Tab-separated table of C-alpha atoms in Angstrom:
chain	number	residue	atom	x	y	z
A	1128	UNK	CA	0.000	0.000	0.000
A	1129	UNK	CA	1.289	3.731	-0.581
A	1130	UNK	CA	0.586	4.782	2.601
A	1131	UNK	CA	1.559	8.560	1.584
A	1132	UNK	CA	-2.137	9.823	1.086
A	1133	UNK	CA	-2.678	13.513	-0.040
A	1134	UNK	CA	-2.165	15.683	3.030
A	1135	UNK	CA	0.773	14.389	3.675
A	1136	UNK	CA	1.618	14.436	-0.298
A	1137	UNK	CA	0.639	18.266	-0.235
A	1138	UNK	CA	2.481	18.865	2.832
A	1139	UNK	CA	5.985	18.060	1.869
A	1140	UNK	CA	5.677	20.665	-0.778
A	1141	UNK	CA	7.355	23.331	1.316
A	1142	UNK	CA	7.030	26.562	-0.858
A	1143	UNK	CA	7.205	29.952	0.838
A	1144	UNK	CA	9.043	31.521	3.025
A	1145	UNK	CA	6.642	30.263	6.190
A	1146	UNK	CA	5.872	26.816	6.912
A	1147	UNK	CA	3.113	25.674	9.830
A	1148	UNK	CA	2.441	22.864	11.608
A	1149	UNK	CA	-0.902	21.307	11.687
A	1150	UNK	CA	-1.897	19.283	14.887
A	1151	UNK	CA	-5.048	17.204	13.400
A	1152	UNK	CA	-6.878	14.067	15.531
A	1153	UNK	CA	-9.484	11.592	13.337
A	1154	UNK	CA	-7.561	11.316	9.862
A	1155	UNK	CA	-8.806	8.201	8.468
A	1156	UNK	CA	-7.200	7.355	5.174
A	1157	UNK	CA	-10.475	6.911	3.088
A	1158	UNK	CA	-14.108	6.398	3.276
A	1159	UNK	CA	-13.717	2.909	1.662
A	1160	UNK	CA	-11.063	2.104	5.185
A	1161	UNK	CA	-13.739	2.893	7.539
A	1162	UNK	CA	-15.898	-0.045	6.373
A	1163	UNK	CA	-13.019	-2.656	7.087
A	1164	UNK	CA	-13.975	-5.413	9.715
A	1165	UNK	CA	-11.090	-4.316	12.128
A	1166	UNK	CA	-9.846	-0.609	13.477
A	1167	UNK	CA	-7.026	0.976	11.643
A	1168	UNK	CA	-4.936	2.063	14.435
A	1169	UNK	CA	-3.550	5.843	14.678
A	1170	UNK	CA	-2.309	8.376	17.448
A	1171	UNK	CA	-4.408	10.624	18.763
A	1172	UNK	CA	-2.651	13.143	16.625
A	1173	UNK	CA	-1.032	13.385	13.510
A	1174	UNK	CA	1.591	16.537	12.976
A	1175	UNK	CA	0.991	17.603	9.143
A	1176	UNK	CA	3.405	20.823	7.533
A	1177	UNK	CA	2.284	22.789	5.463
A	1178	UNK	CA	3.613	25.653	3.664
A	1179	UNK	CA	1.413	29.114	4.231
A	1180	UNK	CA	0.277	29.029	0.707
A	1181	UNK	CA	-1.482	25.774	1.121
A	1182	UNK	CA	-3.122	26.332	4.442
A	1183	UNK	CA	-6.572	26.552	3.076
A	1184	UNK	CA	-6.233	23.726	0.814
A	1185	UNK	CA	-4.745	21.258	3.747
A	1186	UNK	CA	-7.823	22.413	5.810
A	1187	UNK	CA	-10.179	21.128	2.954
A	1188	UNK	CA	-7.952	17.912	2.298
A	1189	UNK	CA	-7.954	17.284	6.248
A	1190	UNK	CA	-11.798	17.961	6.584
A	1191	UNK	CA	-12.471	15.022	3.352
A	1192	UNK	CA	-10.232	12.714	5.336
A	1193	UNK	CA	-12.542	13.288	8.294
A	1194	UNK	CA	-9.825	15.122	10.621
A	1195	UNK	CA	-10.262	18.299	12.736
A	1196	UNK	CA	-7.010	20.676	13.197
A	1197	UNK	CA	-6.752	20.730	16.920
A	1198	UNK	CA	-4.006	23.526	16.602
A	1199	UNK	CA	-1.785	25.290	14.521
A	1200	UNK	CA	1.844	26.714	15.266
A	1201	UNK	CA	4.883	27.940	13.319
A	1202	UNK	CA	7.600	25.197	12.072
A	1203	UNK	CA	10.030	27.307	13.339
A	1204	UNK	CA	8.942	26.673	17.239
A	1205	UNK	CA	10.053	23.242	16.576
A	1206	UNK	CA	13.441	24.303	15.456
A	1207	UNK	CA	13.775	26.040	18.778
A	1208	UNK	CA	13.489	23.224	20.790
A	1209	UNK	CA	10.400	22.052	22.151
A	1210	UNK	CA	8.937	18.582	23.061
A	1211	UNK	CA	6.473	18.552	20.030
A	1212	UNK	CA	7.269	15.347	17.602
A	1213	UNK	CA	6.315	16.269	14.384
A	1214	UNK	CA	5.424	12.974	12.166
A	1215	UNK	CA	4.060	13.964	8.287
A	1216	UNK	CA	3.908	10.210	7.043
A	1217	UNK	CA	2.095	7.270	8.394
A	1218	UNK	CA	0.663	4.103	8.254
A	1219	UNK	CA	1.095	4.282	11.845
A	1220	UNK	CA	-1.032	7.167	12.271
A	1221	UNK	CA	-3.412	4.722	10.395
A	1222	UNK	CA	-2.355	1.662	12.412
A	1223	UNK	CA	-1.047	2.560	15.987
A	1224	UNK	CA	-2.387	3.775	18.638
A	1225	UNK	CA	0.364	5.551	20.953
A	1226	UNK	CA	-0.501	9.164	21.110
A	1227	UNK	CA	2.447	11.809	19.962
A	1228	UNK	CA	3.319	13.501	23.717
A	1229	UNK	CA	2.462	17.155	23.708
A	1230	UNK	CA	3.614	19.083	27.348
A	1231	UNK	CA	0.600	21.964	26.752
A	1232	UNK	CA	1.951	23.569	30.405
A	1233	UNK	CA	5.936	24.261	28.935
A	1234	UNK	CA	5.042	24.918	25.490
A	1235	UNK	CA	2.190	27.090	25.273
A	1236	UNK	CA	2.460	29.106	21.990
A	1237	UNK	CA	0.360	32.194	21.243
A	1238	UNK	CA	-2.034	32.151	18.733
A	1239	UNK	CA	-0.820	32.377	15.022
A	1240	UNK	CA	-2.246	34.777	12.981
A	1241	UNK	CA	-4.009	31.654	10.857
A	1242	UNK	CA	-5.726	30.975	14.278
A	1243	UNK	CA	-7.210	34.414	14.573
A	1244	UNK	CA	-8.240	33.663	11.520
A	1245	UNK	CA	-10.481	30.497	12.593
A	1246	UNK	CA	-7.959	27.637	11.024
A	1247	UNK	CA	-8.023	26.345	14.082
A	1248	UNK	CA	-9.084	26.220	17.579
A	1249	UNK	CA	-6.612	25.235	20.530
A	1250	UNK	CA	-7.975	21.947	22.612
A	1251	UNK	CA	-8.407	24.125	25.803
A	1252	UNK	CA	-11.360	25.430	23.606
A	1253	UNK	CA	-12.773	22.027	23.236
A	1254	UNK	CA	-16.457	23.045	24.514
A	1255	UNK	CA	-18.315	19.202	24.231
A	1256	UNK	CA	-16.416	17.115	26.465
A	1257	UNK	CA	-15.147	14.511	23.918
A	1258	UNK	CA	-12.883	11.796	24.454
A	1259	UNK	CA	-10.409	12.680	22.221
A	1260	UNK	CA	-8.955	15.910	24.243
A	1261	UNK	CA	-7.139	14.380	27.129
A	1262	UNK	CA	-5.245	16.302	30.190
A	1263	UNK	CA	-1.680	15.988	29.709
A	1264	UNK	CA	0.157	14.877	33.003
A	1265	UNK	CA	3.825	15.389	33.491
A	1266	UNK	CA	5.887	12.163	33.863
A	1267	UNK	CA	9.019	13.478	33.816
A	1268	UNK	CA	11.320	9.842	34.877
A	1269	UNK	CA	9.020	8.395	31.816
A	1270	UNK	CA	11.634	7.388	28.690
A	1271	UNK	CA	10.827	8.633	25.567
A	1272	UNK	CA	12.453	8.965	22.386
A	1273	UNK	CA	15.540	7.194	23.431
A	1274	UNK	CA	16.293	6.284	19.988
A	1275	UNK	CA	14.984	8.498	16.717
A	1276	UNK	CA	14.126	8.030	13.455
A	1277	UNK	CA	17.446	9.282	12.121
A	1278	UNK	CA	18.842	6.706	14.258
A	1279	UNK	CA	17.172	3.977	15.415
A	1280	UNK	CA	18.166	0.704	17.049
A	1281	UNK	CA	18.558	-2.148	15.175
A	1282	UNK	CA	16.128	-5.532	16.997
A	1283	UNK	CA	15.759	-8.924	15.962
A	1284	UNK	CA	12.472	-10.430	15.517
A	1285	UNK	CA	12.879	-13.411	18.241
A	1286	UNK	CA	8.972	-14.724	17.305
A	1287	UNK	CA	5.945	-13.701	15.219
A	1288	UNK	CA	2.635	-15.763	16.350
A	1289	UNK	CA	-0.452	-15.775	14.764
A	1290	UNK	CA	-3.420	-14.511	17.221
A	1291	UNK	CA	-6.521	-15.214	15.154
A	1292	UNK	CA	-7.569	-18.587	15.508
A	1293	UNK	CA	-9.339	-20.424	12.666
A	1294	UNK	CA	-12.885	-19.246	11.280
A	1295	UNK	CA	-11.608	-15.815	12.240
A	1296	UNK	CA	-11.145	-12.329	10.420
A	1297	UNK	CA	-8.058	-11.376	9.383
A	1298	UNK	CA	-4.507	-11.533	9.816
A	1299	UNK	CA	-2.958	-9.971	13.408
A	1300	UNK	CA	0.224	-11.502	14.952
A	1301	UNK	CA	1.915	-11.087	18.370
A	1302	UNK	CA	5.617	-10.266	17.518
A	1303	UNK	CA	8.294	-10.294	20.103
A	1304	UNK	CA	11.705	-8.140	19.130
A	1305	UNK	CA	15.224	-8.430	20.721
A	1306	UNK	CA	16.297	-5.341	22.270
A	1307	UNK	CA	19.805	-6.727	23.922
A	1308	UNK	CA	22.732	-4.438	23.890
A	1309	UNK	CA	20.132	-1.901	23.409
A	1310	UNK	CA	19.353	1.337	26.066
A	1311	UNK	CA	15.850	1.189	25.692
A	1312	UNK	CA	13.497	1.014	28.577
A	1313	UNK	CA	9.844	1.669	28.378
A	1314	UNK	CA	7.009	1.409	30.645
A	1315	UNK	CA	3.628	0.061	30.128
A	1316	UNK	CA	0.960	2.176	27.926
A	1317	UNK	CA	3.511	3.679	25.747
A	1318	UNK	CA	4.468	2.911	21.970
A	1319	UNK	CA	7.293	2.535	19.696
A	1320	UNK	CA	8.153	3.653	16.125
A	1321	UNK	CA	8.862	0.805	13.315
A	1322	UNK	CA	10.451	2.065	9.994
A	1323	UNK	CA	9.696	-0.736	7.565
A	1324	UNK	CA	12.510	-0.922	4.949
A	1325	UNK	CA	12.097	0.674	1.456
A	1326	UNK	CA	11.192	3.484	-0.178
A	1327	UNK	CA	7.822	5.637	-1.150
A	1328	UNK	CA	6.224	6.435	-4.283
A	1329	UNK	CA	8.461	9.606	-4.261
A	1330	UNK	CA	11.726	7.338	-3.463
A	1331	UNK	CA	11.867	8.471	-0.152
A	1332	UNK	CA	12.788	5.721	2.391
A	1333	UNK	CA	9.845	4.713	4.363
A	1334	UNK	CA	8.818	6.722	7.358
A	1335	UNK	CA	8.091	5.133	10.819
A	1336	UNK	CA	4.964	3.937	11.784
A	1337	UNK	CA	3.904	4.185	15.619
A	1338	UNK	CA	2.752	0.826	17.283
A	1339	UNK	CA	1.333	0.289	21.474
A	1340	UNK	CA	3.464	-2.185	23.072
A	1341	UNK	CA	1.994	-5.399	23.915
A	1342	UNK	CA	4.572	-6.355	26.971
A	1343	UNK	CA	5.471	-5.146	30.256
A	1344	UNK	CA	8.474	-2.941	30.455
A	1345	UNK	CA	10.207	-6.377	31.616
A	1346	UNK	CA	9.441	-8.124	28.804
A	1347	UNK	CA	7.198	-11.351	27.880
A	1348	UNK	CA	10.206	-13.254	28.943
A	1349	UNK	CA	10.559	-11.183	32.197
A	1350	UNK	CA	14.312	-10.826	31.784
A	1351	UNK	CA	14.455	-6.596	30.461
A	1352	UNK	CA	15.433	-8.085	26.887
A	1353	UNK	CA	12.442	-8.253	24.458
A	1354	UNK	CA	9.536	-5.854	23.561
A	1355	UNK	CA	6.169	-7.219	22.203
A	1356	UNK	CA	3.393	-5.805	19.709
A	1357	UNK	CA	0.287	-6.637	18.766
A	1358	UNK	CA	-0.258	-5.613	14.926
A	1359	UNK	CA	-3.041	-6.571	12.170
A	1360	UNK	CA	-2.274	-6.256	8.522
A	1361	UNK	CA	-3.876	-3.656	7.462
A	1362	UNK	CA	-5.967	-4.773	4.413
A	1363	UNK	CA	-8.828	-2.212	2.421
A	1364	UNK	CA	-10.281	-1.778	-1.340
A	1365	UNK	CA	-8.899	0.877	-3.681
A	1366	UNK	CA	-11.799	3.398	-3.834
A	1367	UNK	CA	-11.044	3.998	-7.519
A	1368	UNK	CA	-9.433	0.540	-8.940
A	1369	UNK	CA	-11.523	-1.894	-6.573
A	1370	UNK	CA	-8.544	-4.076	-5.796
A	1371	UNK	CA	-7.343	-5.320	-2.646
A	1372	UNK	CA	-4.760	-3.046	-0.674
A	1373	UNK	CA	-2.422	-4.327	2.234
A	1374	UNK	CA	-0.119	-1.710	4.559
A	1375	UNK	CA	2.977	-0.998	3.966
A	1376	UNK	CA	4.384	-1.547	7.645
A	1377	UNK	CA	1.403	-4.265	8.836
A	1378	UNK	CA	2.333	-5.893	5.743
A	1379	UNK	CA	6.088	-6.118	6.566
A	1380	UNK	CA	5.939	-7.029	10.623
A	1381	UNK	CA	3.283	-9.676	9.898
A	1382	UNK	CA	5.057	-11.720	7.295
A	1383	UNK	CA	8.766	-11.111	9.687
A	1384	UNK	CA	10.588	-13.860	9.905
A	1385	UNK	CA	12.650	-15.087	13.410
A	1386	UNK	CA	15.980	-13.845	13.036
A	1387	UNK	CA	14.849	-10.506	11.007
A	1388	UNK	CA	16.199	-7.081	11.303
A	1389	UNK	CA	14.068	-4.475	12.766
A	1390	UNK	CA	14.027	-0.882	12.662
A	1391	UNK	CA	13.147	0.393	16.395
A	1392	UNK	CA	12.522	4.018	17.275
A	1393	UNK	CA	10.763	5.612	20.600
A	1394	UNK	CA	9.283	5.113	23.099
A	1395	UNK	CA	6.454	7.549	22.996
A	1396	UNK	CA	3.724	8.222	24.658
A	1397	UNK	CA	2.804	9.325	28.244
A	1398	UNK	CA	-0.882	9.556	27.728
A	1399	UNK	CA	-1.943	6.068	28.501
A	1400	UNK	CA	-0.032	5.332	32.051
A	1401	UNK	CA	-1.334	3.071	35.050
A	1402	UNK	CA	-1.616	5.012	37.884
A	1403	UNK	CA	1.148	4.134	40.632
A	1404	UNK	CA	-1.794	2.971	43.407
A	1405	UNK	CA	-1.428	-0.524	43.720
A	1406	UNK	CA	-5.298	-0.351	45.116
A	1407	UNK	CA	-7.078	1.401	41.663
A	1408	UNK	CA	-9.805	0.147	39.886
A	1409	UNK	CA	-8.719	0.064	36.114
A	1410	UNK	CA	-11.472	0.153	33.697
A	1411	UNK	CA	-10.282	-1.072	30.204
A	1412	UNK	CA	-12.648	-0.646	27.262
A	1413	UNK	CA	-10.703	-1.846	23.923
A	1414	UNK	CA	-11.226	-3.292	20.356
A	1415	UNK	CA	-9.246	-5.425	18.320
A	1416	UNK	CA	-5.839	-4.433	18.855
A	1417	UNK	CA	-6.767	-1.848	20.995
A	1418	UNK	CA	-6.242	-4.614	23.555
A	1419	UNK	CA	-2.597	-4.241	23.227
A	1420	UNK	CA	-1.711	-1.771	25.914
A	1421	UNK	CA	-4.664	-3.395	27.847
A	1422	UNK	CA	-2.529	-7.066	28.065
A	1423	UNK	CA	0.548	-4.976	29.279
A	1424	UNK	CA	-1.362	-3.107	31.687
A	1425	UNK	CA	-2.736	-7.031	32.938
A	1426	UNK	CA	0.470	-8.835	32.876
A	1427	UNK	CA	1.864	-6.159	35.169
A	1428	UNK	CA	-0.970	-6.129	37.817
A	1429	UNK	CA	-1.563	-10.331	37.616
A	1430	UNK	CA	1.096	-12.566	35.698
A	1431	UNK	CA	2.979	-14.297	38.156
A	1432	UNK	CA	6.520	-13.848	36.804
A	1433	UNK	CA	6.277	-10.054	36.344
A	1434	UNK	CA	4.638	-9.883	39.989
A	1435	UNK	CA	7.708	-12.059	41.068
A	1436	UNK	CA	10.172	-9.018	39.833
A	1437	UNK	CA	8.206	-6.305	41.273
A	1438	UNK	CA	8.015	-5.808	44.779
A	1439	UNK	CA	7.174	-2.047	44.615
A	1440	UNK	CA	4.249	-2.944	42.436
A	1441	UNK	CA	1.630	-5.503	43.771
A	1442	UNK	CA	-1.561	-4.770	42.500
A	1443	UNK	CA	-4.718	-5.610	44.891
A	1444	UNK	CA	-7.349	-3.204	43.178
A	1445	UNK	CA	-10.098	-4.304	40.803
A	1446	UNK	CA	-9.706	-4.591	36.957
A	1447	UNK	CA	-12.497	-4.728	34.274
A	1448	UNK	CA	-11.745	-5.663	30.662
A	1449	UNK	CA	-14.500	-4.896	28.016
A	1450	UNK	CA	-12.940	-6.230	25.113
A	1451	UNK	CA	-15.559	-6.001	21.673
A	1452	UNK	CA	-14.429	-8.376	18.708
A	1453	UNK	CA	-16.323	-9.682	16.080
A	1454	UNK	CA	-16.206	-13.124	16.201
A	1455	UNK	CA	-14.515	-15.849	19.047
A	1456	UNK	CA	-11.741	-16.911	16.797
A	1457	UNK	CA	-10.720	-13.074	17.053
A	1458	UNK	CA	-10.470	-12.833	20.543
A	1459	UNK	CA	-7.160	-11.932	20.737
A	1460	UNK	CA	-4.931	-13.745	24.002
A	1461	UNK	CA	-7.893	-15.360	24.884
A	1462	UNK	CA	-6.330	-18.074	26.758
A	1463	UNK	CA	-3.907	-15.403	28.915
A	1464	UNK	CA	-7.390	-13.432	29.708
A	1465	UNK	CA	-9.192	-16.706	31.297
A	1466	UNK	CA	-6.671	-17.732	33.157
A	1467	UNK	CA	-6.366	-14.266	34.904
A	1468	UNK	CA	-10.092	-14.137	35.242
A	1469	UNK	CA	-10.038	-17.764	36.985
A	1470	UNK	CA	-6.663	-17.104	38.936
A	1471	UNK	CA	-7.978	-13.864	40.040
A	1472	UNK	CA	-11.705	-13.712	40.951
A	1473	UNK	CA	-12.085	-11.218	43.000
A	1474	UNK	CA	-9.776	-8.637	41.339
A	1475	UNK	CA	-10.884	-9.351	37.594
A	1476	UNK	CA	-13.592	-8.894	35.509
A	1477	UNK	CA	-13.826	-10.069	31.814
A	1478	UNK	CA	-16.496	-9.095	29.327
A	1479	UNK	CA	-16.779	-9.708	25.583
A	1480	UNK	CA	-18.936	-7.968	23.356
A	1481	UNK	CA	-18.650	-10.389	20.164
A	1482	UNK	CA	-20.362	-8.474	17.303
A	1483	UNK	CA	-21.280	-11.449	14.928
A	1484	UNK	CA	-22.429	-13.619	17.411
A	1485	UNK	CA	-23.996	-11.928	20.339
A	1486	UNK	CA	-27.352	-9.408	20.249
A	1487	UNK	CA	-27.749	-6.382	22.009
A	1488	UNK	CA	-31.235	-5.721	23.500
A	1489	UNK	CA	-32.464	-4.514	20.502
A	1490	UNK	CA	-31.720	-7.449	18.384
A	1491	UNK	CA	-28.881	-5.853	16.870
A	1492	UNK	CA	-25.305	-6.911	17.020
A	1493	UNK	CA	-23.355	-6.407	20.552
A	1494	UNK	CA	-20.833	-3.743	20.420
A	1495	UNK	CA	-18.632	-2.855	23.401
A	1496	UNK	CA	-20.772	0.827	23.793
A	1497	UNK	CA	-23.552	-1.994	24.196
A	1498	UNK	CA	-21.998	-3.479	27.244
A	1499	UNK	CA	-21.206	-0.348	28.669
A	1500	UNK	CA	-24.638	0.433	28.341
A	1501	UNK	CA	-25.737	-2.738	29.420
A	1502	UNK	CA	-23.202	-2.223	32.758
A	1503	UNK	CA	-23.842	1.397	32.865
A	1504	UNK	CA	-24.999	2.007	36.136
A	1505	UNK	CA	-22.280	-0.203	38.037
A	1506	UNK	CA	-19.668	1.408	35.365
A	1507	UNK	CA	-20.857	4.939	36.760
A	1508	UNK	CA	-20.110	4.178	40.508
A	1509	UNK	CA	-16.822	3.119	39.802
A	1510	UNK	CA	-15.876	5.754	37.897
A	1511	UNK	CA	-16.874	8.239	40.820
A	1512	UNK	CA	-14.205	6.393	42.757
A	1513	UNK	CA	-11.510	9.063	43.175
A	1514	UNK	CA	-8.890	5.663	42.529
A	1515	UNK	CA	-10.915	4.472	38.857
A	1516	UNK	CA	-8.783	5.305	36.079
A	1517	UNK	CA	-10.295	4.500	32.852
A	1518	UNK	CA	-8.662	3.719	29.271
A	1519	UNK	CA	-10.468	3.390	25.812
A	1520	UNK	CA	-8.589	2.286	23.316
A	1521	UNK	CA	-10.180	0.527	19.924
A	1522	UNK	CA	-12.701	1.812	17.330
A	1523	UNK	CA	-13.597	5.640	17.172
A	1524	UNK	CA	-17.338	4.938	16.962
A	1525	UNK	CA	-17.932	3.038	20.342
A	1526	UNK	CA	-17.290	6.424	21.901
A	1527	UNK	CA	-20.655	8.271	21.360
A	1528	UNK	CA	-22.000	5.039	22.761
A	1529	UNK	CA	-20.169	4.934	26.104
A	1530	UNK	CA	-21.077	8.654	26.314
A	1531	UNK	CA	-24.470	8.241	25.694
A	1532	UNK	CA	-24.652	5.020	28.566
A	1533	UNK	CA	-22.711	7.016	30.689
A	1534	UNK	CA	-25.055	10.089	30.764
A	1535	UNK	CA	-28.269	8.106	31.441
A	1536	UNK	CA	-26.270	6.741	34.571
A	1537	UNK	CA	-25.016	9.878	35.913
A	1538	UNK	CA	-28.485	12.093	35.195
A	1539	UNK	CA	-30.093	9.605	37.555
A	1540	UNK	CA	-28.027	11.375	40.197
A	1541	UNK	CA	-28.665	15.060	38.455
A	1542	UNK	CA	-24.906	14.960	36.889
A	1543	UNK	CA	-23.662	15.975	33.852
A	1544	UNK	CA	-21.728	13.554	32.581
A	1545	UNK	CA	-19.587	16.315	29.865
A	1546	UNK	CA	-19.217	17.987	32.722
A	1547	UNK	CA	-17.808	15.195	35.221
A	1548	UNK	CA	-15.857	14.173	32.293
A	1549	UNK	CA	-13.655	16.980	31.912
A	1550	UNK	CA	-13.336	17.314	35.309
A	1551	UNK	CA	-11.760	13.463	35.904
A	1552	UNK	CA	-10.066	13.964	32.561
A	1553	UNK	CA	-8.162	17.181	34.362
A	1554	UNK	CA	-7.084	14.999	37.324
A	1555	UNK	CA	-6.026	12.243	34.494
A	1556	UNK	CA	-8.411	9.876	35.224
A	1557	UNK	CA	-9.642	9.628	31.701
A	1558	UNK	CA	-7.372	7.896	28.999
A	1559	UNK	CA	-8.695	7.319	25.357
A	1560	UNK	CA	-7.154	6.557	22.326
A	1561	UNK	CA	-9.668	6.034	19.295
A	1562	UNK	CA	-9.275	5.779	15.925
């Protein structure tokens, strides 16, 4: 697949003497992608640039591809120095789901003249509550970008296992990399960037793509050596030519080989953190490979082994899993999630929501927004718990849904839930990632 779609086509066209930086959530890369039977994965954001004589033609392209511009800033703030990572090709904006870190508190910028003009609004002016502006917290012992695109560390690809069973949809493997003689430490909820070998339609090498780690910051092997994903080949039709389109980078990790080189950049990512509380409740709400920073989250708080090398981290709170697929044979890990759930009773809870085969009270299919609404009002007591964190990770559209199951719950004690959702989102409380 040419993953280089038009915006970011347009925006390497740097003419003019001023360039800006678009910060733009919900790019999808075409209407015929949204109809696919899994997610395609992105960050939250996606950093476009874009020359000033272009800026109202970006804004249309962005608005077709069904993205908002959260904010716009000059390029030349970035060559000053701040924390901003600015990525302007992607299939992993279109297939991971590790949001870009943005410290809003030490790099407030003053509104560009475009902004006064209504290109944009900043997210503090985010007026509806949605899940997609989230408060950023300061983690400042968190790694991140240890190693950079310009020079990345070189892994091995120790195993590649398929993770849909037979009769299932699709193709998405668990792939384990080789980080030894590496200095790359991570922590669970964060991603890292792949750059597949290669070049572009332009004869550019390939770009790195940003995938959620699927493994504890110890490893799947528990020994500080390995780091795990989770990734699904990304597979749509050509709007125009009808034929059958696979990712660039989902294409390449999928069909790896034990023994291959890999490309590794990062980490990233400090949106998606546990909390430190060994006594939280941790409310996970994910689809299809959303569930990949879910599993590290689980294997941290439960799996023997990791609780073995952690004696500053034993987790006795209460964990909930609401994991939507569409059929069993996609239930990805399922065997790891049972035997948590039978191990651990009392401290986890496991719910599917299996489109294909299960029927919401309406007699449609069951979606994961249908179990929230289903679990709504014992949902909405947890979340008042001053320790509940809650992450959403998965498909865009359940969103709306847990919003809408969420309200009813809360107006039944005169709350506002838009309003009591910015407020828990300010005391980071509130982690999404949708796509």
């Amino acid at each position: 697949m040419n993953n280089q779609g038009p915006v970011e086509g347009a925006a390497n066209m740097e003419s003019g003497s001023r360039v800006f930086v678009y910060e733009v959530v919900g790019l999808r890369q075409n209407r015929e992608s949204d109809q696919t039977n899994y997610p395609i994965r992105k960050s939250g954001s996606v950093f476009i640039r874009v020359p000033y004589n272009r800026m109202n033609q970006e804004m249309r392209r962005i608005t077709r591809l069904g993205g908002k511009i959260v904010s716009i800033y000059p390029v030349s703030v970035l060559e000053q120095g701040t924390n901003r990572t600015v990525l302007t090709n992607t299939e992993s904006q279109l297939s991971s789901p590790a949001p870009v870190s943005v410290n809003t508190k030490q790099n407030t910028l003053p509104a560009t003249s475009s902004e006064a003009q209504g290109f944009a609004k900043p997210p503090a002016k985010d007026k509806k509550g949605t899940t997609m502006t989230q408060a950023k917290t300061k983690h400042a012992d968190v790694p991140v970008n240890t190693y950079r695109p310009n020079a990345p560390f070189i892994g091995k690809c120790i195993s590649n296992e398929t993770l849909v069973r037979q009769g299932g949809i699709g193709k998405v493997q668990h792939l384990k990399f080789d980080l030894s003689g590496s200095q790359l430490k991570y922590i669970e909820g964060q991603s890292i960037g792949i750059i597949p070998p290669g070049v572009d339609k332009n004869g550019k090498p390939e770009k790195l793509r940003l995938y959620s780690i699927a493994s504890t910051r110890h490893g799947d092997d528990v020994d500080d050596t390995t780091i795990s994903l989770c990734v699904r080949q990304l597979e749509y039709k050509h709007p125009e030519s009808g034929e059958i389109v696979y990712g660039v980078c989902s294409t390449y990790l999928t069909d790896l080989k034990p023994g291959d080189d890999v490309k590794i950049t990062g980490p990233v990512g400090k949106e998606m953190l546990l909390p430190d509380n060994t006594d939280a409740n941790v409310i996970m709400l994910a689809t299809g490979t959303g569930i990949a920073p879910m599993r590290a989250y689980l294997w941290r708080m439960f799996k023997d082994a990791e609780r073995s090398v952690n004696s500053e981290y034993q987790f006795n709170g209460f964990a909930w899993l609401l994991f939507g697929v569409p059929t069993t044979p996609n239930i990805l890990y399922k065997e790891e999630l049972e035997e948590i759930q039978a191990q651990y009773p009392n401290n986890f809870r496991l719910t599917y929501a299996i489109s294909r085969e299960q029927n919401n009270p309406e007699g449609g299919r069951m979606y994961i927004q249908d179990r929230v609404a289903e679990n709504a009002n014992e949902l909405w007591q947890l979340i008042k718990n001053p320790k509940t964190h809650t992450y959403i990770c998965g498909l865009r559209g359940m969103e709306d849904g847990i919003d809408a199951a969420l309200s009813k719950a809360a107006a039944q004690e005169g709350v506002t839930w838009s309003d009591y959702q910015k407020a828990i989102k300010k005391e980071g409380r509130w982690h999404v990632e949708t796509y």
